[in-house]
CSV table of C-alpha atoms and ligand atoms in Angstrom, one decimal:
chain,number,residue,atom,x,y,z
A,1,MET,CA,-26.1,-18.4,-0.5
A,2,ASN,CA,-24.8,-18.2,3.0
A,3,PHE,CA,-23.1,-14.9,4.0
A,4,ASP,CA,-22.1,-16.1,7.5
A,5,LEU,CA,-18.5,-16.9,8.3
A,6,THR,CA,-17.9,-20.4,9.6
A,7,GLU,CA,-16.8,-21.0,13.2
A,8,GLU,CA,-13.3,-21.8,11.8
A,9,GLN,CA,-13.2,-18.5,9.8
A,10,ASN,CA,-14.5,-16.5,12.8
A,11,LEU,CA,-11.7,-18.0,14.9
A,12,LEU,CA,-9.2,-17.2,12.2
A,13,ARG,CA,-10.4,-13.6,12.1
A,14,ARG,CA,-10.1,-13.2,15.9
A,15,THR,CA,-6.6,-14.7,15.8
A,16,VAL,CA,-5.3,-12.4,13.1
A,17,ARG,CA,-7.0,-9.4,14.7
A,18,SER,CA,-5.5,-10.0,18.1
A,19,PHE,CA,-2.1,-10.6,16.5
A,20,VAL,CA,-2.3,-7.3,14.6
A,21,ASP,CA,-3.5,-5.5,17.7
A,22,LYS,CA,-0.6,-6.8,19.8
A,23,GLU,CA,2.3,-7.2,17.4
A,24,ILE,CA,1.7,-4.6,14.7
A,25,MET,CA,-0.4,-1.7,16.0
A,26,PRO,CA,1.9,-0.5,18.8
A,27,TYR,CA,5.0,-0.4,16.5
A,28,ILE,CA,3.7,0.4,13.0
A,29,GLY,CA,4.0,4.2,13.3
A,30,GLU,CA,7.7,3.9,14.1
A,31,TRP,CA,8.4,1.3,11.4
A,32,ASP,CA,6.6,3.4,8.9
A,33,ALA,CA,8.5,6.6,9.9
A,34,ASN,CA,11.9,4.7,9.8
A,35,HIS,CA,11.1,2.9,6.5
A,36,HIS,CA,11.7,-0.4,8.4
A,37,PHE,CA,10.3,-3.7,7.2
A,38,GLU,CA,10.0,-5.9,10.3
A,39,THR,CA,10.7,-9.4,9.0
A,40,SER,CA,10.0,-11.1,12.4
A,41,ILE,CA,6.3,-10.5,11.6
A,42,LEU,CA,6.6,-13.0,8.7
A,43,LYS,CA,8.0,-15.6,11.1
A,44,SER,CA,5.2,-15.0,13.5
A,45,LEU,CA,2.6,-15.3,10.7
A,46,ALA,CA,4.3,-18.6,9.8
A,47,ASN,CA,4.1,-19.9,13.3
A,48,LEU,CA,0.3,-19.2,13.2
A,49,GLY,CA,0.1,-21.1,9.9
A,50,LEU,CA,-0.9,-18.0,8.0
A,51,MET,CA,1.8,-18.0,5.3
A,52,GLY,CA,0.0,-20.8,3.6
A,53,VAL,CA,-3.5,-20.6,5.0
A,54,CYS,CA,-5.3,-21.8,1.9
A,55,ILE,CA,-2.5,-24.2,0.6
A,56,PRO,CA,-3.5,-27.9,1.0
A,57,GLU,CA,-2.1,-29.6,4.0
A,58,LYS,CA,-0.2,-32.1,1.8
A,59,TYR,CA,1.9,-29.2,0.5
A,60,GLY,CA,2.6,-27.8,4.0
A,61,GLY,CA,-0.3,-25.3,4.3
A,62,SER,CA,-3.2,-25.0,6.7
A,63,GLY,CA,-5.8,-26.4,4.2
A,64,MET,CA,-8.4,-23.6,4.7
A,65,ASP,CA,-10.6,-22.2,2.0
A,66,TYR,CA,-9.7,-19.2,-0.3
A,67,ASN,CA,-12.0,-16.9,1.7
A,68,SER,CA,-9.9,-17.6,4.7
A,69,LEU,CA,-7.0,-16.1,2.8
A,70,ALA,CA,-9.2,-13.0,2.3
A,71,ILE,CA,-9.9,-12.8,6.0
A,72,VAL,CA,-6.1,-12.9,6.8
A,73,CYS,CA,-5.5,-10.2,4.2
A,74,GLU,CA,-8.3,-8.0,5.5
A,75,GLU,CA,-7.2,-8.2,9.1
A,76,LEU,CA,-3.5,-7.7,8.2
A,77,GLU,CA,-4.2,-4.6,6.2
A,78,ARG,CA,-6.2,-3.2,9.1
A,79,GLY,CA,-2.8,-3.1,10.7
A,80,ASP,CA,-0.7,-2.0,7.7
A,81,THR,CA,-0.6,-2.4,4.0
A,82,ALA,CA,3.0,-3.6,4.1
A,83,PHE,CA,2.2,-6.9,5.8
A,84,ARG,CA,-0.8,-7.6,3.6
A,85,THR,CA,1.3,-6.9,0.6
A,86,ALA,CA,3.8,-9.4,1.8
A,87,VAL,CA,1.1,-12.1,2.1
A,88,SER,CA,-0.3,-11.0,-1.3
A,89,VAL,CA,3.0,-11.7,-3.1
A,90,HIS,CA,4.1,-14.7,-1.1
A,91,THR,CA,0.8,-16.6,-1.1
A,92,GLY,CA,-1.3,-14.9,-3.7
A,93,LEU,CA,1.2,-14.3,-6.5
A,94,ASN,CA,3.8,-17.0,-5.8
A,95,SER,CA,2.6,-20.0,-3.8
A,96,LEU,CA,-0.8,-20.3,-5.4
A,97,THR,CA,0.9,-20.1,-8.8
A,98,LEU,CA,3.1,-23.0,-7.9
A,99,LEU,CA,0.1,-24.9,-6.7
A,100,GLN,CA,-1.7,-24.1,-10.0
A,101,TRP,CA,1.1,-24.6,-12.5
A,102,GLY,CA,4.0,-26.4,-10.7
A,103,THR,CA,5.2,-29.9,-11.3
A,104,GLU,CA,5.1,-32.3,-8.3
A,105,ASN,CA,8.9,-31.8,-7.9
A,106,GLN,CA,8.5,-28.0,-8.0
A,107,LYS,CA,5.7,-28.1,-5.4
A,108,ARG,CA,7.8,-30.3,-3.1
A,109,LYS,CA,10.9,-28.2,-3.5
A,110,TYR,CA,9.5,-24.7,-3.4
A,111,LEU,CA,5.8,-24.7,-2.4
A,112,VAL,CA,6.1,-26.8,0.8
A,113,PRO,CA,8.7,-24.6,2.5
A,114,GLN,CA,6.9,-21.5,1.4
A,115,ALA,CA,3.5,-22.7,2.7
A,116,LYS,CA,5.2,-23.4,6.0
A,117,GLY,CA,6.8,-19.9,5.9
A,118,GLU,CA,10.3,-21.3,6.1
A,119,LYS,CA,11.1,-19.7,2.7
A,120,ILE,CA,9.5,-16.5,1.3
A,121,GLY,CA,8.3,-16.2,-2.3
A,122,ALA,CA,7.9,-13.1,-4.5
A,123,PHE,CA,6.8,-12.2,-8.0
A,124,GLY,CA,8.9,-10.4,-10.7
A,125,LEU,CA,6.9,-9.2,-13.6
A,126,THR,CA,7.2,-5.4,-13.8
A,127,GLU,CA,10.3,-3.8,-15.5
A,128,PRO,CA,11.4,-0.2,-15.9
A,129,GLY,CA,9.8,-0.3,-19.4
A,130,ALA,CA,7.0,-2.7,-18.9
A,131,GLY,CA,4.1,-2.4,-16.4
A,132,SER,CA,0.6,-2.6,-17.7
A,133,ASP,CA,2.0,-3.5,-21.1
A,134,VAL,CA,3.5,-6.8,-20.1
A,135,ALA,CA,4.6,-7.7,-23.7
A,136,SER,CA,7.2,-4.9,-23.5
A,137,LEU,CA,9.3,-7.0,-21.2
A,138,GLY,CA,13.1,-6.8,-21.9
A,139,THR,CA,14.3,-9.7,-19.7
A,140,THR,CA,15.4,-12.7,-21.7
A,141,ALA,CA,16.0,-16.4,-21.0
A,142,ILE,CA,18.2,-18.1,-23.6
A,143,LYS,CA,18.3,-21.9,-23.5
A,144,GLU,CA,21.8,-23.4,-23.3
A,145,GLY,CA,22.0,-27.1,-22.8
A,146,ASP,CA,20.1,-28.1,-19.6
A,147,HIS,CA,19.6,-24.5,-18.3
A,148,TYR,CA,18.5,-21.0,-19.3
A,149,ILE,CA,20.6,-17.9,-19.1
A,150,LEU,CA,18.5,-15.1,-17.6
A,151,SER,CA,19.4,-11.5,-18.2
A,152,GLY,CA,17.6,-8.3,-17.4
A,153,GLN,CA,16.0,-6.2,-14.7
A,154,LYS,CA,12.8,-6.0,-12.7
A,155,THR,CA,11.5,-3.1,-10.7
A,156,TRP,CA,8.9,-2.3,-8.1
A,157,ILE,CA,9.1,-5.9,-6.8
A,158,SER,CA,7.7,-6.4,-3.3
A,159,LEU,CA,9.9,-8.3,-0.9
A,160,CYS,CA,12.9,-7.8,-3.3
A,161,ASP,CA,15.5,-8.0,-0.5
A,162,VAL,CA,13.6,-10.5,1.7
A,163,ALA,CA,12.3,-13.3,-0.6
A,164,ASP,CA,14.2,-16.5,-1.2
A,165,HIS,CA,12.4,-17.6,-4.3
A,166,PHE,CA,11.0,-15.5,-7.2
A,167,ILE,CA,8.7,-16.3,-10.1
A,168,VAL,CA,10.3,-14.3,-12.9
A,169,PHE,CA,8.9,-13.7,-16.4
A,170,ALA,CA,11.2,-13.4,-19.4
A,171,TYR,CA,11.2,-13.8,-23.1
A,172,THR,CA,12.3,-17.1,-24.5
A,173,ASP,CA,11.2,-16.1,-28.0
A,174,LYS,CA,10.5,-12.4,-28.5
A,175,THR,CA,9.2,-12.9,-32.1
A,176,LYS,CA,6.1,-14.6,-30.6
A,177,LYS,CA,5.1,-11.6,-28.5
A,178,HIS,CA,2.9,-12.7,-25.6
A,179,HIS,CA,3.3,-16.3,-26.6
A,180,GLY,CA,7.1,-16.0,-26.3
A,181,ILE,CA,7.1,-15.2,-22.6
A,182,SER,CA,8.0,-18.0,-20.1
A,183,ALA,CA,8.0,-18.2,-16.3
A,184,PHE,CA,10.9,-19.3,-14.1
A,185,ILE,CA,11.5,-20.1,-10.5
A,186,VAL,CA,14.7,-18.2,-9.5
A,187,GLU,CA,16.5,-18.5,-6.2
A,188,ARG,CA,18.2,-15.6,-4.5
A,189,THR,CA,21.3,-17.7,-4.1
A,190,MET,CA,21.8,-18.2,-7.8
A,191,ASP,CA,25.0,-16.6,-9.2
A,192,GLY,CA,24.3,-13.3,-10.9
A,193,PHE,CA,21.2,-12.4,-8.9
A,194,SER,CA,21.1,-9.2,-6.9
A,195,SER,CA,18.4,-6.8,-5.5
A,196,LYS,CA,18.1,-3.2,-4.3
A,197,ALA,CA,15.3,-1.5,-2.4
A,198,ILE,CA,13.6,1.7,-3.8
A,199,LYS,CA,13.9,4.7,-1.5
A,200,GLY,CA,11.5,7.6,-1.2
A,201,LYS,CA,8.2,5.8,-1.6
A,202,LEU,CA,4.9,7.6,-0.9
A,203,GLY,CA,3.4,4.8,1.1
A,204,ILE,CA,4.0,1.2,2.2
A,205,ARG,CA,7.1,2.6,3.9
A,206,ALA,CA,7.0,-0.3,6.4
A,207,GLY,CA,7.4,-2.6,3.5
A,208,ASN,CA,10.2,-3.7,1.2
A,209,THR,CA,9.9,-2.9,-2.6
A,210,GLY,CA,12.7,-2.6,-5.2
A,211,GLU,CA,14.7,-3.8,-8.1
A,212,LEU,CA,16.0,-7.3,-9.1
A,213,PHE,CA,19.0,-7.7,-11.4
A,214,PHE,CA,19.8,-10.8,-13.4
A,215,ASP,CA,23.3,-10.8,-14.7
A,216,ASN,CA,23.5,-14.0,-16.8
A,217,VAL,CA,21.8,-16.1,-14.0
A,218,LYS,CA,22.0,-19.8,-14.8
A,219,VAL,CA,18.5,-21.2,-14.2
A,220,PRO,CA,18.2,-25.1,-14.4
A,221,GLU,CA,15.6,-26.2,-17.0
A,222,GLU,CA,13.6,-27.9,-14.3
A,223,ASN,CA,12.8,-24.4,-12.9
A,224,LEU,CA,10.8,-23.5,-16.0
A,225,LEU,CA,7.2,-23.1,-14.6
A,226,GLY,CA,4.6,-24.5,-17.1
A,227,LYS,CA,5.8,-24.8,-20.7
A,228,GLU,CA,7.9,-22.4,-22.7
A,229,GLY,CA,5.6,-19.7,-24.0
A,230,GLU,CA,3.0,-20.1,-21.2
A,231,GLY,CA,4.4,-17.3,-19.1
A,232,PHE,CA,1.8,-14.7,-20.1
A,233,LYS,CA,-1.0,-17.0,-19.1
A,234,ILE,CA,0.7,-17.9,-15.9
A,235,ALA,CA,1.3,-14.2,-15.0
A,236,MET,CA,-2.4,-13.4,-15.7
A,237,SER,CA,-3.7,-16.4,-13.6
A,238,ALA,CA,-1.3,-15.4,-10.8
A,239,LEU,CA,-2.8,-11.9,-10.9
A,240,ASP,CA,-6.3,-13.5,-10.4
A,241,ASN,CA,-5.1,-14.7,-7.1
A,242,GLY,CA,-3.0,-11.7,-6.2
A,243,ARG,CA,-5.8,-9.2,-7.0
A,244,PHE,CA,-8.1,-11.2,-4.8
A,245,THR,CA,-5.8,-10.6,-1.8
A,246,VAL,CA,-5.4,-6.9,-2.7
A,247,ALA,CA,-9.2,-6.5,-2.8
A,248,ALA,CA,-9.5,-8.2,0.6
A,249,GLY,CA,-6.8,-6.1,2.0
A,250,ALA,CA,-8.6,-3.0,0.8
A,251,CYS,CA,-11.6,-4.0,2.9
A,252,GLY,CA,-9.2,-4.0,5.9
A,253,GLN,CA,-8.0,-0.5,5.0
A,254,ILE,CA,-11.6,0.8,4.9
A,255,MET,CA,-12.2,-0.9,8.2
A,256,ALA,CA,-9.2,0.9,9.7
A,257,CYS,CA,-10.4,4.2,8.3
A,258,LEU,CA,-13.8,3.7,9.8
A,259,GLU,CA,-12.5,2.7,13.2
A,260,ALA,CA,-10.2,5.8,13.4
A,261,SER,CA,-12.9,8.1,12.0
A,262,VAL,CA,-15.7,6.9,14.3
A,263,LYS,CA,-13.5,7.3,17.3
A,264,TYR,CA,-12.5,10.9,16.3
A,265,CYS,CA,-16.1,11.8,15.5
A,266,HIS,CA,-17.0,11.1,19.1
A,267,GLU,CA,-14.0,12.9,20.5
A,268,ARG,CA,-13.9,16.1,18.5
A,269,LYS,CA,-16.5,18.8,19.1
A,270,THR,CA,-17.3,21.8,16.9
A,271,PHE,CA,-20.2,24.3,17.2
A,272,GLY,CA,-21.2,22.7,20.5
A,273,LYS,CA,-21.6,19.1,19.3
A,274,GLU,CA,-19.6,16.0,18.3
A,275,ILE,CA,-18.5,16.3,14.7
A,276,GLY,CA,-20.3,12.9,14.1
A,277,LYS,CA,-23.5,14.9,14.5
A,278,HIS,CA,-22.8,17.0,11.4
A,279,GLN,CA,-24.5,15.6,8.4
A,280,LEU,CA,-21.7,16.2,6.0
A,281,VAL,CA,-19.3,14.2,8.3
A,282,GLN,CA,-22.0,11.5,8.5
A,283,GLN,CA,-22.0,11.4,4.7
A,284,MET,CA,-18.3,10.5,4.7
A,285,ILE,CA,-18.8,7.8,7.3
A,286,ALA,CA,-21.8,6.4,5.4
A,287,LYS,CA,-19.7,6.2,2.2
A,288,MET,CA,-17.0,4.3,4.0
A,289,GLU,CA,-19.5,1.8,5.4
A,290,ALA,CA,-21.1,1.4,2.0
A,291,GLY,CA,-17.7,0.8,0.4
A,292,TYR,CA,-16.7,-1.7,3.1
A,293,GLN,CA,-19.9,-3.7,2.7
A,294,MET,CA,-20.0,-3.7,-1.1
A,295,SER,CA,-16.3,-4.6,-1.3
A,296,ARG,CA,-16.5,-7.5,1.1
A,297,LEU,CA,-19.4,-9.0,-0.9
A,298,LEU,CA,-17.4,-8.7,-4.1
A,299,VAL,CA,-14.4,-10.3,-2.5
A,300,PHE,CA,-16.3,-13.2,-0.9
A,301,ARG,CA,-18.1,-13.9,-4.2
A,302,ALA,CA,-14.7,-14.2,-6.0
A,303,GLY,CA,-13.4,-16.4,-3.1
A,304,GLU,CA,-16.4,-18.7,-3.4
A,305,LEU,CA,-15.8,-19.1,-7.2
A,306,LYS,CA,-12.2,-20.0,-6.3
A,307,ASN,CA,-13.5,-22.5,-3.7
A,308,GLN,CA,-15.5,-24.2,-6.5
A,309,GLY,CA,-12.6,-24.2,-8.9
A,310,LYS,CA,-14.3,-21.8,-11.3
A,311,ARG,CA,-12.7,-19.2,-13.5
A,312,ASN,CA,-13.1,-15.8,-11.7
A,313,THR,CA,-10.9,-13.3,-13.6
A,314,ARG,CA,-13.9,-11.0,-14.2
A,315,GLU,CA,-15.3,-11.1,-10.7
A,316,THR,CA,-11.8,-10.7,-9.1
A,317,SER,CA,-11.0,-7.7,-11.3
A,318,LEU,CA,-14.2,-6.0,-10.3
A,319,ALA,CA,-13.6,-6.7,-6.6
A,320,LYS,CA,-10.0,-5.4,-6.9
A,321,TRP,CA,-10.9,-2.3,-8.8
A,322,GLN,CA,-13.9,-1.3,-6.6
A,323,ALA,CA,-12.4,-2.2,-3.2
A,324,CYS,CA,-9.1,-0.3,-3.9
A,325,ASP,CA,-11.0,2.8,-5.1
A,326,PHE,CA,-13.3,2.7,-2.1
A,327,ALA,CA,-10.3,2.3,0.2
A,328,ASN,CA,-8.4,5.2,-1.4
A,329,ASP,CA,-11.6,7.4,-1.1
A,330,ALA,CA,-12.1,6.2,2.5
A,331,ALA,CA,-8.6,7.2,3.5
A,332,ASN,CA,-9.0,10.6,1.9
A,333,ASP,CA,-12.2,11.1,3.8
A,334,ALA,CA,-10.6,9.8,7.0
A,335,VAL,CA,-8.0,12.6,6.8
A,336,GLN,CA,-10.7,15.1,6.0
A,337,ILE,CA,-12.7,14.0,9.1
A,338,HIS,CA,-9.6,14.5,11.2
A,339,GLY,CA,-9.1,18.0,9.9
A,340,ALA,CA,-5.5,19.4,10.4
A,341,TYR,CA,-4.7,16.6,12.9
A,342,GLY,CA,-5.3,14.1,10.1
A,343,TYR,CA,-2.5,15.8,8.2
A,344,SER,CA,0.1,14.7,10.7
A,345,ASN,CA,1.4,11.4,11.9
A,346,GLU,CA,-0.1,12.0,15.3
A,347,TYR,CA,-3.1,10.0,13.9
A,348,PRO,CA,-2.8,6.9,11.6
A,349,VAL,CA,-5.0,8.2,8.9
A,350,GLU,CA,-2.2,10.0,7.0
A,351,ARG,CA,-0.5,6.6,6.7
A,352,TYR,CA,-3.7,5.1,5.5
A,353,LEU,CA,-4.0,7.7,2.7
A,354,ARG,CA,-0.4,7.2,1.6
A,355,ASN,CA,-0.7,3.4,1.8
A,356,SER,CA,-4.1,3.3,-0.1
A,357,LYS,CA,-2.6,4.7,-3.3
A,358,ALA,CA,-0.3,1.8,-4.3
A,359,PRO,CA,-3.1,-0.8,-4.5
A,360,VAL,CA,-4.9,1.4,-7.0
A,361,ILE,CA,-1.8,1.1,-9.2
A,362,TYR,CA,-0.4,-2.4,-8.6
A,363,GLU,CA,-1.9,-5.7,-9.9
A,364,GLY,CA,-3.7,-3.8,-12.7
A,365,THR,CA,-4.2,-0.1,-12.4
A,366,ARG,CA,-7.7,1.4,-12.0
A,367,GLU,CA,-7.7,2.2,-15.7
A,368,ILE,CA,-6.8,-1.4,-16.7
A,369,HIS,CA,-9.6,-2.8,-14.6
A,370,THR,CA,-12.1,-0.2,-15.9
A,371,ILE,CA,-11.2,-1.3,-19.4
A,372,MET,CA,-11.5,-5.0,-18.5
A,373,GLN,CA,-14.9,-4.6,-17.1
A,374,ALA,CA,-16.2,-2.6,-20.1
A,375,GLU,CA,-14.7,-5.2,-22.4
A,376,TYR,CA,-16.5,-8.0,-20.6
A,377,VAL,CA,-19.8,-6.2,-20.8
A,378,LEU,CA,-19.4,-5.2,-24.4
A,379,GLY,CA,-18.5,-8.8,-25.3
A,380,TYR,CA,-14.9,-7.9,-26.5
A,381,ARG,CA,-13.3,-10.1,-23.7
A,382,LYS,CA,-14.2,-13.7,-22.9
A,383,ASP,CA,-12.3,-16.1,-20.6
A,384,LYS,CA,-11.4,-19.5,-21.9
A,385,PRO,CA,-10.8,-22.4,-19.5
A,386,LEU,CA,-7.1,-22.7,-18.5
A,387,ASP,CA,-5.1,-25.9,-19.0
A,388,HIS,CA,-4.2,-25.6,-15.3
A,389,MET,CA,-7.0,-24.2,-13.1
A,390,LEU,CA,-6.5,-23.3,-9.5
A,391,PRO,CA,-7.5,-26.4,-7.6
A,392,PRO,CA,-10.9,-26.1,-5.9
A,393,TRP,CA,-10.9,-26.1,-2.1
A,394,ALA,CA,-10.9,-29.7,-1.0
A,395,ASN,CA,-14.1,-29.4,1.2
A,396,SER,CA,-16.1,-27.2,-1.3
A,397,LYS,CA,-19.7,-28.4,-1.6
B,401,LIG,C1,4.3,-0.5,-3.9
B,401,LIG,C2,4.3,-1.3,-5.2
B,401,LIG,C3,4.6,-2.7,-5.2
B,401,LIG,C4,4.6,-3.4,-6.3
B,401,LIG,N1,4.9,-4.8,-6.3
B,401,LIG,C5,5.1,-5.5,-7.5
B,401,LIG,C6,5.5,-6.8,-7.4
B,401,LIG,O1,5.7,-7.5,-6.4
B,401,LIG,N2,5.7,-7.5,-8.6
B,401,LIG,C7,5.6,-6.9,-9.8
B,401,LIG,O2,5.8,-7.5,-10.8
B,401,LIG,N3,5.1,-5.5,-9.9
B,401,LIG,C8,4.9,-4.8,-8.7
B,401,LIG,N4,4.5,-3.5,-8.8
B,401,LIG,C9,4.4,-2.9,-10.1
B,401,LIG,C10,3.0,-2.6,-10.5
B,401,LIG,O3,2.3,-3.8,-10.8
B,401,LIG,C11,3.0,-1.7,-11.7
B,401,LIG,O4,3.4,-0.4,-11.3
B,401,LIG,C12,1.6,-1.6,-12.4
B,401,LIG,O5,1.4,-2.8,-13.2
B,401,LIG,C13,1.6,-0.4,-13.4
B,401,LIG,O6,2.6,-0.4,-14.2
B,401,LIG,P1,3.5,1.0,-14.4
B,401,LIG,O7,3.8,1.5,-13.1
B,401,LIG,O8,4.6,0.7,-15.4
B,401,LIG,O9,2.5,2.0,-15.1
B,401,LIG,P2,2.1,2.1,-16.7
B,401,LIG,O10,1.7,0.8,-17.2
B,401,LIG,O11,3.3,2.8,-17.4
B,401,LIG,O12,0.9,3.1,-16.6
B,401,LIG,C14,1.0,4.5,-16.4
B,401,LIG,C15,-0.4,5.1,-16.5
B,401,LIG,O13,-1.0,4.9,-17.8
B,401,LIG,C16,-2.2,4.2,-17.6
B,401,LIG,N5,-2.4,3.2,-18.7
B,401,LIG,C17,-1.5,2.3,-19.2
B,401,LIG,N6,-2.0,1.6,-20.2
B,401,LIG,C18,-3.3,2.1,-20.4
B,401,LIG,C19,-4.3,1.8,-21.3
B,401,LIG,N7,-4.2,0.8,-22.2
B,401,LIG,N8,-5.5,2.5,-21.2
B,401,LIG,C20,-5.6,3.5,-20.3
B,401,LIG,N9,-4.7,3.8,-19.4
B,401,LIG,C21,-3.5,3.1,-19.4
B,401,LIG,C22,-2.1,3.5,-16.3
B,401,LIG,O14,-3.4,3.1,-15.8
B,401,LIG,C23,-1.4,4.5,-15.5
B,401,LIG,O15,-2.3,5.5,-15.0
B,401,LIG,C24,4.4,-2.8,-7.6
B,401,LIG,C25,4.1,-1.4,-7.6
B,401,LIG,C26,4.1,-0.7,-6.4
B,401,LIG,C27,3.8,0.8,-6.5
């Protein structure tokens, strides 16, 4: 066990941090207030090789390990949840799924431009009537000759108006329930595809989230990802990677709460002393620190299992659940520490509180992860090896 970051990982952290400090921090308050998603950030991340940081070099990525993806996500979310969410869906949910399940042709056609950041990927699972209960999907894909006709609707899809490629889940045979779901690679340019952003979100206002519509979209059969009926397994394995990035991002959210709160603790005086000297304020700071340290350990353990090519659904779920809860609590306490000033956008902590709620809901709600953990411990849930495992990191020992 070695808890030290490598020289390369430390350099990566410094690079992302300095990018966030210069290119996101000065503008994020305005973007958030105007509900503006700044797409140029994705281009800059691509120029830094961060849109495919853990994708092998032969597929256009930077070839770093999976914990390097965690470092990118942690540092990005320190800036804002919107940009970490973008990397979560682009790399975590889409590109890594192509790496894991795609044919060589699909990898060449879709993964390579995504890893380079020339094209953006997203993930369409949730529907108006199907969130946690994935088997309630209504979208269908009917085989006609050498293509499928895709009809239906998705909602709450991150990067809905921005992404070029979507991994979309639909029933090819509803009678088979979970085993009748299939996964498809859908391009924005396909006839019958449209998208629309959701307005009035509580948080991640500097991001893009919304609906996808499939009006008899003709999807070529070579865009079926995996085999017919493997969609549910593909969706769950994609979530193993997406959740890992969400957990890592939550560490960045806690870090941002700590930074803002520590600064304010030294600035603000009550009853003749810095508020940081009051023990009940110290308790909130201590809880944030504990949450940060514990979450990072859980994240890096999951990342190390990924590096070794081992199944990590259980460990990733625990990391995601705990880190997101800690982040939501930390943001709540950060507002508390700031008193009334925390209740206005004069300080960033109100944005942290609004942003920290969605990660407790998406990629498995708090309740779903609680149930998963209990089921593992009680022996009701066991993970079987997958036909297609996420490839281990090439340089893993
Ligand atoms: C900002 C944002 C971005 C998102 N991005 C994406 C994306 O890119 N792609 C995508 O596919 N989806 C995305 N989602 C959707 C997200 O994954 C779903 O919202 C999530 O899976 C929960 O589904 P739901 O909202 O339908 O809630 P429901 O499943 O309807 O749950 C409602 C409540 O019931 C509880 N509940 C449900 N079932 C159980 C149970 N068995 N036991 C106990 N409690 C239960 C839940 O925990 C929750 O509290 C996003 C959501 C948000 C908010």
